[in-house]
CSV table of C-alpha atoms and ligand atoms in Angstrom, one decimal:
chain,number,residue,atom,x,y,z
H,1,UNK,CA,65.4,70.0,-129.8
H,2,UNK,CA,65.8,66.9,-127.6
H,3,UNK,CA,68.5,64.4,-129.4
H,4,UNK,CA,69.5,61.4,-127.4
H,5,UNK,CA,73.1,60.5,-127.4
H,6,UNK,CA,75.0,57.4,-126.3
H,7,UNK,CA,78.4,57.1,-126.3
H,8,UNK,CA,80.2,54.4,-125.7
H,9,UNK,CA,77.6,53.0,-122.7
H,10,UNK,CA,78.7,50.2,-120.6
H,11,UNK,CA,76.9,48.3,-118.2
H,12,UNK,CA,78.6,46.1,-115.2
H,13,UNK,CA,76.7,44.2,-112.6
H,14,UNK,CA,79.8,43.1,-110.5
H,15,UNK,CA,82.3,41.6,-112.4
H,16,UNK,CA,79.9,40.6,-115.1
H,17,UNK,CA,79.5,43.4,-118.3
H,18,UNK,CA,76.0,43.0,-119.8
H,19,UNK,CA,76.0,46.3,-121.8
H,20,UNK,CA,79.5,46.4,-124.1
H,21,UNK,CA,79.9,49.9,-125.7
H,22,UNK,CA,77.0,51.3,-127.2
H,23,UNK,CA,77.4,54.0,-129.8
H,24,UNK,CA,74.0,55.0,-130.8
H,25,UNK,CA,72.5,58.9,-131.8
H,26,UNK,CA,68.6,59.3,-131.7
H,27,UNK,CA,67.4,62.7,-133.9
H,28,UNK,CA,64.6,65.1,-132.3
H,29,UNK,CA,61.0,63.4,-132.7
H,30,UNK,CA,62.8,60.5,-134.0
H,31,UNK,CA,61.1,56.8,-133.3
H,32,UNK,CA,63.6,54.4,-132.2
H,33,UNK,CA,62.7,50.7,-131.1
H,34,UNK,CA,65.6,48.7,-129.6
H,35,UNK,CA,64.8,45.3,-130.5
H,36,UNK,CA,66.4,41.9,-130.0
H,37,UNK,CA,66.3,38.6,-128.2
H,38,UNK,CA,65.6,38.3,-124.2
H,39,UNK,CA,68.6,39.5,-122.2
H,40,UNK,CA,70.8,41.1,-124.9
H,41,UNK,CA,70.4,44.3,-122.8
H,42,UNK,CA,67.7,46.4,-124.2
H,43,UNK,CA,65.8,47.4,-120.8
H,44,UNK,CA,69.2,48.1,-118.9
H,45,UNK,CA,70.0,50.5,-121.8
H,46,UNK,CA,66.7,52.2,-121.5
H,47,UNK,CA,67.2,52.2,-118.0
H,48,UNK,CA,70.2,54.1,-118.4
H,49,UNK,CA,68.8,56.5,-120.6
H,50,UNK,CA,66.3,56.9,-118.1
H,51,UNK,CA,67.9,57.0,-115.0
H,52,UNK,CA,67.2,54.1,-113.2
H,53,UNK,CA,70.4,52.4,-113.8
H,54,UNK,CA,73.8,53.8,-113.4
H,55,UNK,CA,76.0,53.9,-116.2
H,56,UNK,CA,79.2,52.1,-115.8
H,57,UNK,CA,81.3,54.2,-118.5
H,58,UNK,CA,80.5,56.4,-121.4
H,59,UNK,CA,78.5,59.1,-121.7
H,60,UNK,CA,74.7,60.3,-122.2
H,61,UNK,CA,73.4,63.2,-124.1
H,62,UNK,CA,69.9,64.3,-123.9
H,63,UNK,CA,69.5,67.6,-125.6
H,64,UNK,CA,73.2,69.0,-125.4
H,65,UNK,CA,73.2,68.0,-121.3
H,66,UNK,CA,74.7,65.2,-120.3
H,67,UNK,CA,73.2,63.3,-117.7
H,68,UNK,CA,75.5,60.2,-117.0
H,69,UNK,CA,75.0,62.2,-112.9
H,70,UNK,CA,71.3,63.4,-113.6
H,71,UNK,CA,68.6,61.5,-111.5
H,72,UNK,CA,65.8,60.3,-113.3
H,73,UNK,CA,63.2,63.2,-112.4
H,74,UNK,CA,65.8,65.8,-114.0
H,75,UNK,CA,66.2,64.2,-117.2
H,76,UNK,CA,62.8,65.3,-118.2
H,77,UNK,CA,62.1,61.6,-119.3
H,78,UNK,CA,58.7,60.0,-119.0
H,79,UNK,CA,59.0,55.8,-118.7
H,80,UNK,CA,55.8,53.5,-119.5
H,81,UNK,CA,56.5,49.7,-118.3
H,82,UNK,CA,55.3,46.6,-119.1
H,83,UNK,CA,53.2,46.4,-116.0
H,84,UNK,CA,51.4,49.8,-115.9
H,85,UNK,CA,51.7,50.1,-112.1
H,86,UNK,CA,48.5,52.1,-111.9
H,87,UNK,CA,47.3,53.4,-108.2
H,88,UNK,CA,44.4,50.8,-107.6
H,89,UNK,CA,42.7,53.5,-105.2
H,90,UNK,CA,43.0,56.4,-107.4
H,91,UNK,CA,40.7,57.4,-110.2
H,92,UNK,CA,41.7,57.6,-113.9
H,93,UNK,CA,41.6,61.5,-113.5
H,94,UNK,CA,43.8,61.2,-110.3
H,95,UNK,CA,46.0,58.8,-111.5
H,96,UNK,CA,46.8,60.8,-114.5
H,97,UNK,CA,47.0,64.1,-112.5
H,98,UNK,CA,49.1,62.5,-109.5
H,99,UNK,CA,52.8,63.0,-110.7
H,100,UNK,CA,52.0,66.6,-111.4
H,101,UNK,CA,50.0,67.2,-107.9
H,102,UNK,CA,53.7,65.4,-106.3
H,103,UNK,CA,55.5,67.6,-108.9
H,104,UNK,CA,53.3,70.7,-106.8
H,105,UNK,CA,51.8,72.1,-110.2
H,106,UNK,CA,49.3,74.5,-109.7
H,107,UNK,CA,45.6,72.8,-109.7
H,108,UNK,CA,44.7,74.9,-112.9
H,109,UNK,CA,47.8,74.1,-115.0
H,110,UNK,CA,47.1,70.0,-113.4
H,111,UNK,CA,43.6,70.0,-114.8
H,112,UNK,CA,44.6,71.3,-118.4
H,113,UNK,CA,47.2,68.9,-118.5
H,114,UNK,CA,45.2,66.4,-117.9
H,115,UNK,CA,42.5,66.8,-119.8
H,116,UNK,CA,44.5,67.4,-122.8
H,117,UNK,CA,46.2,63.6,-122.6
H,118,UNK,CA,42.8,62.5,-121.6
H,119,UNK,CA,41.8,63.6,-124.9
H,120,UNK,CA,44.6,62.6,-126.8
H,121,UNK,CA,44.3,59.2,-126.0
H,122,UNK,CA,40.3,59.3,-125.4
H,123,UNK,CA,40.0,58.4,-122.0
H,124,UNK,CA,37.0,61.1,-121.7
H,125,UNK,CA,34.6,58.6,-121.3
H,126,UNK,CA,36.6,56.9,-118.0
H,127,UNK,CA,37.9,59.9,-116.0
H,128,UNK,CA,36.0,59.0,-112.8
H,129,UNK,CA,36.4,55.1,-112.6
H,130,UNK,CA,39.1,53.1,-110.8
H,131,UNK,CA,41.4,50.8,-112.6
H,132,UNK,CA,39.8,47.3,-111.7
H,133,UNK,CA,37.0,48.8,-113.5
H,134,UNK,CA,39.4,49.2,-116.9
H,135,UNK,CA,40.2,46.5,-119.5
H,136,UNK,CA,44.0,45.8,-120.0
H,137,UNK,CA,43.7,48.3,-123.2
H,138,UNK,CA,42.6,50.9,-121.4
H,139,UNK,CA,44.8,50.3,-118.6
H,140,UNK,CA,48.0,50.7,-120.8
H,141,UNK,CA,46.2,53.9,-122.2
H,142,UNK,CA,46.1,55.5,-118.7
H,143,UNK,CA,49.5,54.5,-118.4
H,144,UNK,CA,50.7,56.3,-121.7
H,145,UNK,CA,48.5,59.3,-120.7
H,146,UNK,CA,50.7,59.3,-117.4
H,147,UNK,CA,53.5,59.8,-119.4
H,148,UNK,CA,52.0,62.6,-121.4
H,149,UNK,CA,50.9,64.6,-118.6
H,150,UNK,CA,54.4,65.6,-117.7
H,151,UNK,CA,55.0,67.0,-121.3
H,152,UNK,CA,58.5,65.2,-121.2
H,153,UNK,CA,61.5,65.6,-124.2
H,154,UNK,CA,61.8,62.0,-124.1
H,155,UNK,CA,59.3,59.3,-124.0
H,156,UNK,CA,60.8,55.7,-123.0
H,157,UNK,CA,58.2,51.8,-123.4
H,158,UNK,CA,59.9,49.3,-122.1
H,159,UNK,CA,57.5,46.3,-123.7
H,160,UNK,CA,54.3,48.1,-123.3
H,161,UNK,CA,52.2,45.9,-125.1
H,162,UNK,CA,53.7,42.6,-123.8
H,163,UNK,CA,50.8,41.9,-121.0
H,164,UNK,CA,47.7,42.6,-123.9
H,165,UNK,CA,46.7,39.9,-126.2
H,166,UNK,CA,47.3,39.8,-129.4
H,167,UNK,CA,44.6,41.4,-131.1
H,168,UNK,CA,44.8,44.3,-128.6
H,169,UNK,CA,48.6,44.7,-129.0
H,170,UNK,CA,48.0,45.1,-132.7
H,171,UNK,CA,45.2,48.0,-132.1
H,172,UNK,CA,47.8,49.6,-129.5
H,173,UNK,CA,50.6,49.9,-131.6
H,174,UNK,CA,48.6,51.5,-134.0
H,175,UNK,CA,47.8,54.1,-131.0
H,176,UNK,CA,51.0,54.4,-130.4
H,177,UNK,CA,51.5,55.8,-133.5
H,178,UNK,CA,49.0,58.2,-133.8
H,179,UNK,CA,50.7,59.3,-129.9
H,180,UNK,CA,53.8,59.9,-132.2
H,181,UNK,CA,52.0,61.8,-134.9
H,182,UNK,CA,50.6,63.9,-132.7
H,183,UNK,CA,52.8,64.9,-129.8
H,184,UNK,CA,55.9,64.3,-131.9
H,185,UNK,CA,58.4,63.7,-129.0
H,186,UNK,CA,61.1,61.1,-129.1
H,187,UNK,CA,60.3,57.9,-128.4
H,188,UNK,CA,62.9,55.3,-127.7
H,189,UNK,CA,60.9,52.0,-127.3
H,190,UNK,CA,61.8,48.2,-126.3
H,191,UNK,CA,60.3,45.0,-127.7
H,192,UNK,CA,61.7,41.4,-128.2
H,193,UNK,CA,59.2,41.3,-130.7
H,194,UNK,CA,60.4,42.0,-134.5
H,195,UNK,CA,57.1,42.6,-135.9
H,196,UNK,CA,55.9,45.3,-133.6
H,197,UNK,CA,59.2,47.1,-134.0
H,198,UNK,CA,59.1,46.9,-137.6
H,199,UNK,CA,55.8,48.6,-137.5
H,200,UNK,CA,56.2,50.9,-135.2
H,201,UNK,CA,60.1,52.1,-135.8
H,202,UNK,CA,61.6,55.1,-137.8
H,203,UNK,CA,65.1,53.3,-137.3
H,204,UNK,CA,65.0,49.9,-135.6
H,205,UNK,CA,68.5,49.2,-133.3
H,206,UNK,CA,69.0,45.1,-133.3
H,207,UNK,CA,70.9,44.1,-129.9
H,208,UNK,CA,72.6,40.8,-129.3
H,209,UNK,CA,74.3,40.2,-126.1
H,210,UNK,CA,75.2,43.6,-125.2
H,211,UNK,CA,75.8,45.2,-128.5
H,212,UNK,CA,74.2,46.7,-131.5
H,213,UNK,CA,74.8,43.9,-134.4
H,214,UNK,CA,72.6,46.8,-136.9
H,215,UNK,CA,70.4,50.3,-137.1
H,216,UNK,CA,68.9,51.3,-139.8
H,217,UNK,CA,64.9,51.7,-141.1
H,218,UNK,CA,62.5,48.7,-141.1
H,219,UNK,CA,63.1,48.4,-144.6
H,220,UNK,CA,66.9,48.8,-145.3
H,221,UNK,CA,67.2,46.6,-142.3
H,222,UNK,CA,64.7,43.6,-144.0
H,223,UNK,CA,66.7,44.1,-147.3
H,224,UNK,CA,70.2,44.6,-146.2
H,225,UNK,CA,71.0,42.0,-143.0
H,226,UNK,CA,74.7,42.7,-141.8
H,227,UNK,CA,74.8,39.1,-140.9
H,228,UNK,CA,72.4,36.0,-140.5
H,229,UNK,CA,71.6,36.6,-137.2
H,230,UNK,CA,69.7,39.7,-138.2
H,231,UNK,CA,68.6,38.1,-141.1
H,232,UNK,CA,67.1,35.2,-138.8
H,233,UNK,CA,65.5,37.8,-136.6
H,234,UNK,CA,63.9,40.1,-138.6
H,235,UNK,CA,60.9,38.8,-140.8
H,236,UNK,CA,58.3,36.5,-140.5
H,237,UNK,CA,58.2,33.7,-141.5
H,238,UNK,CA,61.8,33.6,-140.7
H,239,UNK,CA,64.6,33.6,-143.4
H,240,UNK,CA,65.6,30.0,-144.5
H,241,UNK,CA,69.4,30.1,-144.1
H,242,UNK,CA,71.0,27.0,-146.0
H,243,UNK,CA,75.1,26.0,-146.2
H,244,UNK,CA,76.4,26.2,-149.5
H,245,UNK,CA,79.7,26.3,-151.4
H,246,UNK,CA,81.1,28.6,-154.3
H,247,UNK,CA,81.9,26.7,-156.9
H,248,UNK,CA,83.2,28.0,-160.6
H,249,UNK,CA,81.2,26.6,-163.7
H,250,UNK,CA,84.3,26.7,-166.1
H,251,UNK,CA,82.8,29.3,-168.0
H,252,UNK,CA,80.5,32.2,-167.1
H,253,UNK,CA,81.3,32.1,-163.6
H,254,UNK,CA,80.6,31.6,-160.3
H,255,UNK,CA,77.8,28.7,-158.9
H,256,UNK,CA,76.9,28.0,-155.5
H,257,UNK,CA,76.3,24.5,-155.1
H,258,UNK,CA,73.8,23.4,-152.3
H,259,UNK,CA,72.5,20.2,-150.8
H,260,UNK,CA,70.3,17.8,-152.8
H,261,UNK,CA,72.2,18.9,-156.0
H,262,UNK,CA,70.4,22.6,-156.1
H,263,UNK,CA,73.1,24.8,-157.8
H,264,UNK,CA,72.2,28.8,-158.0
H,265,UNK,CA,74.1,31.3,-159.7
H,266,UNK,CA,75.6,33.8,-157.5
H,267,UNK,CA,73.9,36.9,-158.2
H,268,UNK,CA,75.6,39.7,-160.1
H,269,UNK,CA,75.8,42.0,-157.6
H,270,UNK,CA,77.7,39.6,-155.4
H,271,UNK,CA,80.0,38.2,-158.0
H,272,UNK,CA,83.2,40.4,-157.0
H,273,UNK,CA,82.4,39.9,-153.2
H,274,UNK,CA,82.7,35.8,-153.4
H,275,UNK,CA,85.6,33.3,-154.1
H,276,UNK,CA,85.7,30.2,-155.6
H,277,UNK,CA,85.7,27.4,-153.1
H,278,UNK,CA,84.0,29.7,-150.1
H,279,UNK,CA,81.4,28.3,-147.6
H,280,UNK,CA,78.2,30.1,-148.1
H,281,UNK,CA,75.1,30.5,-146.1
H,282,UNK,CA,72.5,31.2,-148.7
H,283,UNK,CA,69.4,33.5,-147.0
H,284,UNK,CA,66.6,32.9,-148.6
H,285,UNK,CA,62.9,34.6,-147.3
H,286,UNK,CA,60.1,32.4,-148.3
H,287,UNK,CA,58.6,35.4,-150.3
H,288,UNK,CA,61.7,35.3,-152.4
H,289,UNK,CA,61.0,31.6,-152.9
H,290,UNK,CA,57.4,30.9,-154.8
H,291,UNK,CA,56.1,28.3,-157.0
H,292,UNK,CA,56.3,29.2,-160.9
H,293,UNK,CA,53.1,31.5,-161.6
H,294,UNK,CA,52.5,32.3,-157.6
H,295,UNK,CA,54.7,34.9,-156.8
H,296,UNK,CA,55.2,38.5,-156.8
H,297,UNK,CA,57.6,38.9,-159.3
H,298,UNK,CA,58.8,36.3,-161.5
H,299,UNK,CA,61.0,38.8,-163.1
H,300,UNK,CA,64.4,39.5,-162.7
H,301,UNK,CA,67.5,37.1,-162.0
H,302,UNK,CA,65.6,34.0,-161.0
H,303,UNK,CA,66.6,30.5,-160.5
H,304,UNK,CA,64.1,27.5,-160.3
H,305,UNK,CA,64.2,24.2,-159.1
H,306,UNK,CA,61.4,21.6,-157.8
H,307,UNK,CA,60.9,20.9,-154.2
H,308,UNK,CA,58.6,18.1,-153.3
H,309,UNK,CA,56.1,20.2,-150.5
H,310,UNK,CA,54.6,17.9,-147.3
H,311,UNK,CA,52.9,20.3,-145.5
H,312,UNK,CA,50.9,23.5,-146.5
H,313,UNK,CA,49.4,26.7,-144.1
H,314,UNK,CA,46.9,28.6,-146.0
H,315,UNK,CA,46.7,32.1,-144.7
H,316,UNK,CA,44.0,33.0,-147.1
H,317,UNK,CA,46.2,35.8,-149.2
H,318,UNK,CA,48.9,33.2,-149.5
H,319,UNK,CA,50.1,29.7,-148.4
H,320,UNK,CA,52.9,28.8,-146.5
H,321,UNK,CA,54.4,26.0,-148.1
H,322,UNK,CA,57.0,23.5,-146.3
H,323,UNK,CA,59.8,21.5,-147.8
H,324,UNK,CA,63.3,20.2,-146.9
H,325,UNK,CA,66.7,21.0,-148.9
H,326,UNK,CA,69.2,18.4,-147.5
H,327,UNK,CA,68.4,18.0,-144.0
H,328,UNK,CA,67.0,21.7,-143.8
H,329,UNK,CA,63.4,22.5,-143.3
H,330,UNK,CA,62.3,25.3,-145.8
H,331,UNK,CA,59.7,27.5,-145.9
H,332,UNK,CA,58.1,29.1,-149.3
H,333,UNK,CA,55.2,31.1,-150.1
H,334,UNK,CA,52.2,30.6,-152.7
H,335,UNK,CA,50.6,34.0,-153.6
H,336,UNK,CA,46.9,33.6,-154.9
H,337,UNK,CA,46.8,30.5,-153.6
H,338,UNK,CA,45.3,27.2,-154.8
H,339,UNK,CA,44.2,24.2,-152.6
H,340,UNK,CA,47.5,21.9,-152.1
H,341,UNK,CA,46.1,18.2,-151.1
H,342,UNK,CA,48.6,15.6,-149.8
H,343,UNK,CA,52.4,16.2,-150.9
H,344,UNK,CA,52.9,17.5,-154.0
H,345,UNK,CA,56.5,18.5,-156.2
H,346,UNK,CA,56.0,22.2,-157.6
H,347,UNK,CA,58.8,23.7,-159.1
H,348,UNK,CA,60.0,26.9,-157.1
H,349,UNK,CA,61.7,30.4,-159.1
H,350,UNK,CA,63.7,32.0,-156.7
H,351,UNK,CA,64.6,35.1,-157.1
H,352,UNK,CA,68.2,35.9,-157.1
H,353,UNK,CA,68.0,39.5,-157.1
H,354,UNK,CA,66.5,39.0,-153.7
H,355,UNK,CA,68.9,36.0,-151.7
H,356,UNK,CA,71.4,37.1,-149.2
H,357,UNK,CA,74.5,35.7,-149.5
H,358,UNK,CA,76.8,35.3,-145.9
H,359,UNK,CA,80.3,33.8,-145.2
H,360,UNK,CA,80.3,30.8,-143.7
H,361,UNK,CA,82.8,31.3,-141.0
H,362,UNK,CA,82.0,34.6,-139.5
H,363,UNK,CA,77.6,35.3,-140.4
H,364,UNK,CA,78.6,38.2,-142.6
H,365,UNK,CA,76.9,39.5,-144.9
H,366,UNK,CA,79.7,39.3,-148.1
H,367,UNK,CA,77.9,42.4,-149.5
H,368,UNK,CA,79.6,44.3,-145.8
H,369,UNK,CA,78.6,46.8,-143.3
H,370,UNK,CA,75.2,47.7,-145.6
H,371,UNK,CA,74.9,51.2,-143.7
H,372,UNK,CA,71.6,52.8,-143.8
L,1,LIG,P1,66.4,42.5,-122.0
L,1,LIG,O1,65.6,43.7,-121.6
L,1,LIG,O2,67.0,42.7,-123.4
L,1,LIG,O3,65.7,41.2,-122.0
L,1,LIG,P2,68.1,43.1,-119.8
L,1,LIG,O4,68.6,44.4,-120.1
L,1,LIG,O5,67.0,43.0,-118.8
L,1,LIG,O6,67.7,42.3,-121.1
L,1,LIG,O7,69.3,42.2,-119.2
L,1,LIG,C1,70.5,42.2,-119.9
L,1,LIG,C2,71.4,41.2,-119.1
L,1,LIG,O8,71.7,41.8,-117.8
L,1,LIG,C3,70.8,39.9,-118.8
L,1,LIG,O9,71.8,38.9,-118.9
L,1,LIG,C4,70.4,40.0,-117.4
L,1,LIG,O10,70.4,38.7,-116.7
L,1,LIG,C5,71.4,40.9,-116.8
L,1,LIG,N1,70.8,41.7,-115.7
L,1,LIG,C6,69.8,42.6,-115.7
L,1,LIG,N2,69.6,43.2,-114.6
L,1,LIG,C7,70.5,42.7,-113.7
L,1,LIG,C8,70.8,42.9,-112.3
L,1,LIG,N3,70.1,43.7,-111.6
L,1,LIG,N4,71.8,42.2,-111.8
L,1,LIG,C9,72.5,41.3,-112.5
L,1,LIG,N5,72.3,41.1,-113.8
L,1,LIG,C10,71.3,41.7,-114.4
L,2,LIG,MG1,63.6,43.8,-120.9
């Protein structure tokens, strides 16, 4: 059983602390993408957990052994990087087999190895050519077969997919996951990019600056934002986040008034979690936000109100459709789409059941911690 603890992880370089006190436990087999903007601290954490990068307080677990002291070949770890740093001389077969041969495996137990991740990852075909002679798929595919060969507890990507283009990066993740299914080790994996670790994830950990802001699945995360910066990063297009204020009606309660004289009703579930006279920042995903007779669900606790659109993006499925509340842009969504020529005022249902509601002053969600 090979659990990955941290526990309370700092980083310093000099004076300055990048990492701040990371608290995170990874289960046995468990998928765990580490996801966040560009220098919040995600490959100096895996670094850590790898090796490669002292730890400057706290303590890591892998399997009941800490190994804050361990050097990296100890920790029974295998890293794939962005840049696949494959031996140019070396054949496929010998660059796969090389760690072991440094390792001094026997030849017998180096070929079965190998040829089992060969297999895995159906590189059969490719065993005897050098990697000039590879495309950048296959490349990464050597690379992740490196990693296999060495049967490690832990498998750590830091941004595997990053150098592919985009069509290849899709048919890689899904290749990652079929690695997963298969070998069934853990897997903590880096990328700044929300998509692939929404498809890719068991639990996704959001970083900003040094800390974990949320961790939870794909989904819980998506539904239940701790603040608005997660709610901003995760899901595309990205949440529209507009200011609002909580205003009471007189009678049946509580309103949120927002620019160009929209008012919503706050949502039942949030009416003992707002106050009257509160700055809001309404989150609203342009899926939640569909013209009358184009959306999923017109169901529910629903609001509507017309929104003149300018510009349109049909995606085929659906349209993206662009307007402005107050000096906001805002994004909505038209499901079984019709052509939309010039500008054109549609009136919008959005669902209420489906907003996020965050305080002004400190980007929290005012429904609270929203643990998984
Ligand atoms: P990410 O992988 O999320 O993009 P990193 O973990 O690489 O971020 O970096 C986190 C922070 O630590 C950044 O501010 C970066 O500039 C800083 N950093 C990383 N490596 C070093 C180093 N060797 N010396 C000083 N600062 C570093
Ligand atoms: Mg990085």
């Amino acid at each position: 059983m090979t659990e990955v603890s941290l526990q309370k992880i700092t980083k310093n370089y000099g004076q300055l602390e990048v990492v701040h006190g990371i608290d995170l436990e990874i289960s046995h087999s468990e998928f765990v993408v580490l996801v966040g903007p560009s220098g919040c601290g995600k490959s100096t954490t895996l670094r850590m957990i790898a090796g490669l990068e002292e730890i400057s307080g706290g303590t890591i677990k892998i399997g009941d052994k800490v190994v804050n002291n361990l050097p990296p070949r100890d920790r029974n770890i295998s890293m794939v990087f962005q840049n696949y740093a494959l031996y140019p001389h070396m054949s496929v077969r010998d660059n796969l087999g090389f760690g072991l041969k440094i390792a001094k495996h026997p030849e017998a137990e180096i070929v079965k190895r190998v040829e089992n991740a060969a297999e895995i990852l159906g590189l059969g075909m490719l065993m005897d050519r050098l990697p000039a002679a590879l495309s950048g798929g296959q490349r990464q595919r050597v690379a992740m077969g490196r990693a296999i060969v060495r049967n490690p507890d832990v498998f750590l990507f830091d941004e595997p997919l990053s150098n592919l283009d985009a069509k290849l990066r899709v048919q890689m993740r899904t290749e990652i996951k079929k690695l997963h299914k298969r070998v069934n080790n853990t897997i903590v994996y880096v990328t700044h990019d929300q998509v692939e670790a929404m498809t890719l994830a068991d639990r996704i950990v959001i970083m900003r600056d040094g800390h974990i802001e949320q961790v939870g699945t794909p989904l819980h995360v998506f539904e239940n934002p701790v603040n608005t910066f997660v709610g901003s990063f995760i899901g595309s297009p990205p949440m529209n986040q507009l200011d609002g204020k909580v205003l009471s009606d007189g009678k049946s309660g509580l309103q949120i008034a927002l620019a160009d004289n929209i008012v919503i009703p706050v949502p039942t579930r949030a009416r003992n979690h707002v106050s009257e006279g509160q700055d809001i920042i309404v989150g609203i995903r342009p899926d939640d936000m569909t013209p009358i007779g184009h959306g999923m669900r017109d169901d529910g606790e629903t609001v509507s109100f017309d929104l003149m659109v300018s510009i349109s993006e049909p995606l085929g499925t659906e349209t993206i459709l662009f307007s402005t509340i107050g000096a906001k842009d805002v994004q909505g969504k038209m499901l079984n789409p019709r052509p939309i020529v010039g500008d054109e005022r549609l009136t919008f249902n959005l669902s209420l059941d489906r907003i996020h509601l965050f305080d002004a002053g400190t980007g929290n969600n005012v429904l609270g911690g929203l643990d998984d």
